[in-house]
Coordinates of N, CA and C in Angstrom, one line a residue:
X1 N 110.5 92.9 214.5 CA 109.2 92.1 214.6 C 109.3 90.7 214.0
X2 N 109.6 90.6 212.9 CA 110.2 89.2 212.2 C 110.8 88.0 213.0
X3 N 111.9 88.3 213.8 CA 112.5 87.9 214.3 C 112.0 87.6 215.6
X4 N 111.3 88.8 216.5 CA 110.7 87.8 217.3 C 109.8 87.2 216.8
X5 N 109.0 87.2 216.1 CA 107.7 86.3 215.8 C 108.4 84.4 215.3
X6 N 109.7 84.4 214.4 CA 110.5 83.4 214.8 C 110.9 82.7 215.8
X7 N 111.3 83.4 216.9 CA 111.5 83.1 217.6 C 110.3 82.6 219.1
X8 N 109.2 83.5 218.9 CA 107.7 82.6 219.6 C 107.7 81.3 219.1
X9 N 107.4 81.7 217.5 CA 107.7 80.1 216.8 C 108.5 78.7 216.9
X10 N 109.5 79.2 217.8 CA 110.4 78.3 218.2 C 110.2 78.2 219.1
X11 N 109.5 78.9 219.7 CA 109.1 78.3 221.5 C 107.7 77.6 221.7
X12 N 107.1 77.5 220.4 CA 105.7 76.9 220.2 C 106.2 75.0 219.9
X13 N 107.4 75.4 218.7 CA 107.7 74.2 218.5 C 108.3 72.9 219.6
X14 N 108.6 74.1 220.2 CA 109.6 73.7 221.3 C 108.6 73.0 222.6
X15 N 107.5 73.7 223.0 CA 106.3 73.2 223.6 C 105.5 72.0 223.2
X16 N 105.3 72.4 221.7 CA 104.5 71.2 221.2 C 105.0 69.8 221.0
X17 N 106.2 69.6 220.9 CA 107.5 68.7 221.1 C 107.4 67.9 222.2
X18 N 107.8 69.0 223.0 CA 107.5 68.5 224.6 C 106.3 67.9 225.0
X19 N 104.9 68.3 225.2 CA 104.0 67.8 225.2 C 103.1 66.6 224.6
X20 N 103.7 66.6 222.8 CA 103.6 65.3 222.5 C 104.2 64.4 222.8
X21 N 105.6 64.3 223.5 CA 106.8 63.6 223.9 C 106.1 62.8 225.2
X22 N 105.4 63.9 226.2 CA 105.0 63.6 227.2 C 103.9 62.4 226.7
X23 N 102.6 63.0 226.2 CA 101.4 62.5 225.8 C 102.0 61.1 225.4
X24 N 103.1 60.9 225.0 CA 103.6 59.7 224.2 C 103.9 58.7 225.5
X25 N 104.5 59.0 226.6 CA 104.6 57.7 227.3 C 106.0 57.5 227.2
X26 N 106.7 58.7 226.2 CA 108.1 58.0 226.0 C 109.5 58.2 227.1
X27 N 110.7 57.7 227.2 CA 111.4 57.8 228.1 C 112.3 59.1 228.1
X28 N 112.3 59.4 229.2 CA 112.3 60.7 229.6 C 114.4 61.3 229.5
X29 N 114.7 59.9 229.9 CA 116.3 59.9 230.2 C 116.4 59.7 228.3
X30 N 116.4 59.2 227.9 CA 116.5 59.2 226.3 C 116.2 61.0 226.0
X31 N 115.0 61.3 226.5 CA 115.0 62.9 225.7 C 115.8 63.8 226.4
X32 N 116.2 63.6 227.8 CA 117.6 63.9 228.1 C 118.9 64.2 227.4
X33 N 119.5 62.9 227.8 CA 120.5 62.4 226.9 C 121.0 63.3 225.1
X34 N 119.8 63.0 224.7 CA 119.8 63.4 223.1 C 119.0 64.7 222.9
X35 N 119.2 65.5 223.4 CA 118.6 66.9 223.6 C 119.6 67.7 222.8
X36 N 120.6 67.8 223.2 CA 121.6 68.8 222.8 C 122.4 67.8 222.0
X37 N 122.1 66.4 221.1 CA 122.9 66.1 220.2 C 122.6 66.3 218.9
X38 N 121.9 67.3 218.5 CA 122.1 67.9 217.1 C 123.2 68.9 217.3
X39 N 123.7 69.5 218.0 CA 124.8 70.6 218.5 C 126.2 69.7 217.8
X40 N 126.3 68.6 218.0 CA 128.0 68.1 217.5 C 127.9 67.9 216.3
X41 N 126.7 68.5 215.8 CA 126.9 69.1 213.9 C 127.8 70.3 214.0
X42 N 128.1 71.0 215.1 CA 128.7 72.0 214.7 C 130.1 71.8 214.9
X43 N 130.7 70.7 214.7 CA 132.0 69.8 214.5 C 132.3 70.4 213.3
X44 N 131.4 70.4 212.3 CA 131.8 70.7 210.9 C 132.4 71.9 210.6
X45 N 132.6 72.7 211.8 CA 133.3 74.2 211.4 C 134.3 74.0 211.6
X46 N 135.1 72.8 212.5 CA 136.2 72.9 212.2 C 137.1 72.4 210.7
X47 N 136.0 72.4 209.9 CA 136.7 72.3 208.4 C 136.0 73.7 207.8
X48 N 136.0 74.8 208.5 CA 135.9 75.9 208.0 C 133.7 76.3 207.8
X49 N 134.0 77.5 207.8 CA 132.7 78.2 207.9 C 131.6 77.8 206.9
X50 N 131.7 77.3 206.1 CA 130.9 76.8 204.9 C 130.7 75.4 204.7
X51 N 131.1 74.4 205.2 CA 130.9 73.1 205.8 C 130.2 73.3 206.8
X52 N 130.7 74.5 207.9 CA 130.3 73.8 209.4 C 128.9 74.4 208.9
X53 N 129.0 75.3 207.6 CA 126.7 76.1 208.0 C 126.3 75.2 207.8
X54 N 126.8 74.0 206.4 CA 125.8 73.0 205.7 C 125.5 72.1 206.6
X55 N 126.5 71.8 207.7 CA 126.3 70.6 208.3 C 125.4 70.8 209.4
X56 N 125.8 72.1 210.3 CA 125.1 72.1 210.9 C 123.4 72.9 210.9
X57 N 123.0 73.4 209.8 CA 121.5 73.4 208.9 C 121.1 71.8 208.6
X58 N 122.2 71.0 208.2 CA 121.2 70.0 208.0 C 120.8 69.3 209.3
X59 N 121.4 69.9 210.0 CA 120.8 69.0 211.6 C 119.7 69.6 212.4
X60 N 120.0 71.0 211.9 CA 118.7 72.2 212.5 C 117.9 72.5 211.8
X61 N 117.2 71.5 210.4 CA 116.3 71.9 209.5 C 115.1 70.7 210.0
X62 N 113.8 71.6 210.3 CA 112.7 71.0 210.7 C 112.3 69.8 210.2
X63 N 112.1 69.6 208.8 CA 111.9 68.7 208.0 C 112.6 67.2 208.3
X64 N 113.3 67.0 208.9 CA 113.9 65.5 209.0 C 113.6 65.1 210.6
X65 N 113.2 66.6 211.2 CA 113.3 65.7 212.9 C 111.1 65.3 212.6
X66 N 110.8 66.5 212.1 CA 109.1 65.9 212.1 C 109.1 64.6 211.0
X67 N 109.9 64.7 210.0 CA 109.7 63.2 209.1 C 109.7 61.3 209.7
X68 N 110.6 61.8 210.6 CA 111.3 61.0 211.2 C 109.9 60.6 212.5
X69 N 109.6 61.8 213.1 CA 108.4 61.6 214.2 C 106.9 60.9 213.7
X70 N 106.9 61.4 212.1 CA 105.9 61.0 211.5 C 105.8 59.3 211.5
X71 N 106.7 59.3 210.2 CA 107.3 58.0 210.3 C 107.5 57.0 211.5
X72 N 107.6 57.3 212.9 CA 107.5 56.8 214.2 C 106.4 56.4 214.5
X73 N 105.6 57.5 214.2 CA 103.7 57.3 214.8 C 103.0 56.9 213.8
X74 N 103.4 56.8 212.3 CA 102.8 56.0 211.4 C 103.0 54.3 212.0
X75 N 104.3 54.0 211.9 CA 104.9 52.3 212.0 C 104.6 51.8 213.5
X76 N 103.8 52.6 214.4 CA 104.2 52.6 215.6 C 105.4 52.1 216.2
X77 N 106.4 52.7 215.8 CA 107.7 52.8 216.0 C 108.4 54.1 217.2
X78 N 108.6 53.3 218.5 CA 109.0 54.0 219.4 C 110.1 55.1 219.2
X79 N 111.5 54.5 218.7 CA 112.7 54.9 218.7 C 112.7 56.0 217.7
X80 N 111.9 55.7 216.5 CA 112.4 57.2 215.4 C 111.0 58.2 215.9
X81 N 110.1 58.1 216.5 CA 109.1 58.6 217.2 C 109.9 59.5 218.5
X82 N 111.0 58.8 219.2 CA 111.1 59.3 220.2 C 112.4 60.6 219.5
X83 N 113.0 60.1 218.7 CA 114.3 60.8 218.0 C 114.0 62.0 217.6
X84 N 112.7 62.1 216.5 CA 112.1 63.2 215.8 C 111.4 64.1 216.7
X85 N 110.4 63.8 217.9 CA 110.4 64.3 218.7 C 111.5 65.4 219.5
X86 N 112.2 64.7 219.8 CA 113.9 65.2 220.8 C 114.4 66.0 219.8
X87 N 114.3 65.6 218.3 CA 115.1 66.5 217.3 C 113.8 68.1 217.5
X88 N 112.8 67.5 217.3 CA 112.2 68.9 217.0 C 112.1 69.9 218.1
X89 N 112.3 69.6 219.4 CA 112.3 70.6 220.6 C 113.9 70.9 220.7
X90 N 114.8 70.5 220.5 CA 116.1 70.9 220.5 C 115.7 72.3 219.0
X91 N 115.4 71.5 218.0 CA 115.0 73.0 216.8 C 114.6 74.6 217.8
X92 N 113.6 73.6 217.9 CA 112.3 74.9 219.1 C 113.3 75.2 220.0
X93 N 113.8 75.0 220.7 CA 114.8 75.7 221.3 C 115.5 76.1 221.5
X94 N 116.4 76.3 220.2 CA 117.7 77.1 219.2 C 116.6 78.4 219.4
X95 N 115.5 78.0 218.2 CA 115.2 79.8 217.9 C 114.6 80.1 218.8
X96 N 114.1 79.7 219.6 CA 113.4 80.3 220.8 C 114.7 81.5 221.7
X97 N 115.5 81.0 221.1 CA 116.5 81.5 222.5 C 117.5 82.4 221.3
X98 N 116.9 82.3 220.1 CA 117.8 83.4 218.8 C 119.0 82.3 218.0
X99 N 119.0 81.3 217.8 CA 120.0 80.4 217.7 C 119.3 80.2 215.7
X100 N 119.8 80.5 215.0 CA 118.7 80.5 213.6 C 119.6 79.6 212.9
X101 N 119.7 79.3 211.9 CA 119.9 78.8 210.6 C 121.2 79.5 210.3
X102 N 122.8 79.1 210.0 CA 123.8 79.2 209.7 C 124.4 80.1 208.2
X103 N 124.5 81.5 208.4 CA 124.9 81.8 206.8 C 126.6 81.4 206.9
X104 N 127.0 81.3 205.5 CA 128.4 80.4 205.5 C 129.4 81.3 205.8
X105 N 129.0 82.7 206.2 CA 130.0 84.0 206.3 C 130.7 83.8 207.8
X106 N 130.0 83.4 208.5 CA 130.4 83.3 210.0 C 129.4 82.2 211.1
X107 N 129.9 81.3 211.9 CA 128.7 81.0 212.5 C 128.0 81.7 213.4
X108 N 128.4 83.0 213.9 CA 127.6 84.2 214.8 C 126.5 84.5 213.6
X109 N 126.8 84.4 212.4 CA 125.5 85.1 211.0 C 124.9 84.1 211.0
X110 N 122.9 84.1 211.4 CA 122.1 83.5 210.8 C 120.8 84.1 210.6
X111 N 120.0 83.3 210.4 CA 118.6 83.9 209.8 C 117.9 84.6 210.8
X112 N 118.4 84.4 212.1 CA 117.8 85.8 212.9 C 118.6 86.7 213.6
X113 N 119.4 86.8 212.6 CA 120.4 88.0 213.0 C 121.8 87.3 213.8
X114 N 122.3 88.6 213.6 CA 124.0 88.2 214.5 C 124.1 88.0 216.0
X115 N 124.2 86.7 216.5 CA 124.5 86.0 217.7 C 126.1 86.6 218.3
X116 N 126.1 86.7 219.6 CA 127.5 86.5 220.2 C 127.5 88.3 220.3
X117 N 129.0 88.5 220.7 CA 129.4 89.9 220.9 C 130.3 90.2 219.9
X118 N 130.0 91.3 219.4 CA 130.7 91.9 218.2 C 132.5 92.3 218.4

């Protein structure tokens, strides 16, 4: 139950992302483009399993793609408005689809369970 209800949650974030994105006016080929570039955080495994969780958690933790969105629609600042946005529906999208938060034991181990085939 947990784990789906995470996972709704990431499909809410992942909606609401989108929809503000839209409401915004902003360019569409930009949220293209930079959709799936929080993913070449996971570069960092190739220096082993405990690098690649930290690195790639720090690219899939909510907190910096909404700070960054804030910060955009505070300064009326297009570019880190349009970034934090794209960051936070790539998040919503991970867990939506089971993709969670990195333990340093394996990258298939994360906070909603084991990914991949055993």
């Amino acid at each position: 139950m947990t784990r789906t209800l995470l996972r709704l949650e990431g499909a809410g974030l992942l909606l609401a992302a989108v929809i503000l994105y839209a409401a915004s006016g902003l360019n569409w080929w930009l949220f293209a483009v930079l959709l799936l570039a929080p993913d070449l955080s996971m570069l960092g495994y190739m220096c082993g399993p405990r690098v690649g969780a930290h690195l790639y958690n720090a690219f899939h933790t909510t907190l910096w793609g909404l700070a960054l969105a804030v910060a955009g629609y505070a300064f009326t600042a297009e570019l880190p408005l349009s970034i934090g946005l794209i960051w936070l529906a790539h998040i919503g999208m991970d867990r939506a689809l089971g993709y969670g938060l990195k333990e340093a034991s394996s990258f298939q181990d994360t906070h909603l369970g084991r990914i991949g085939k055993d």
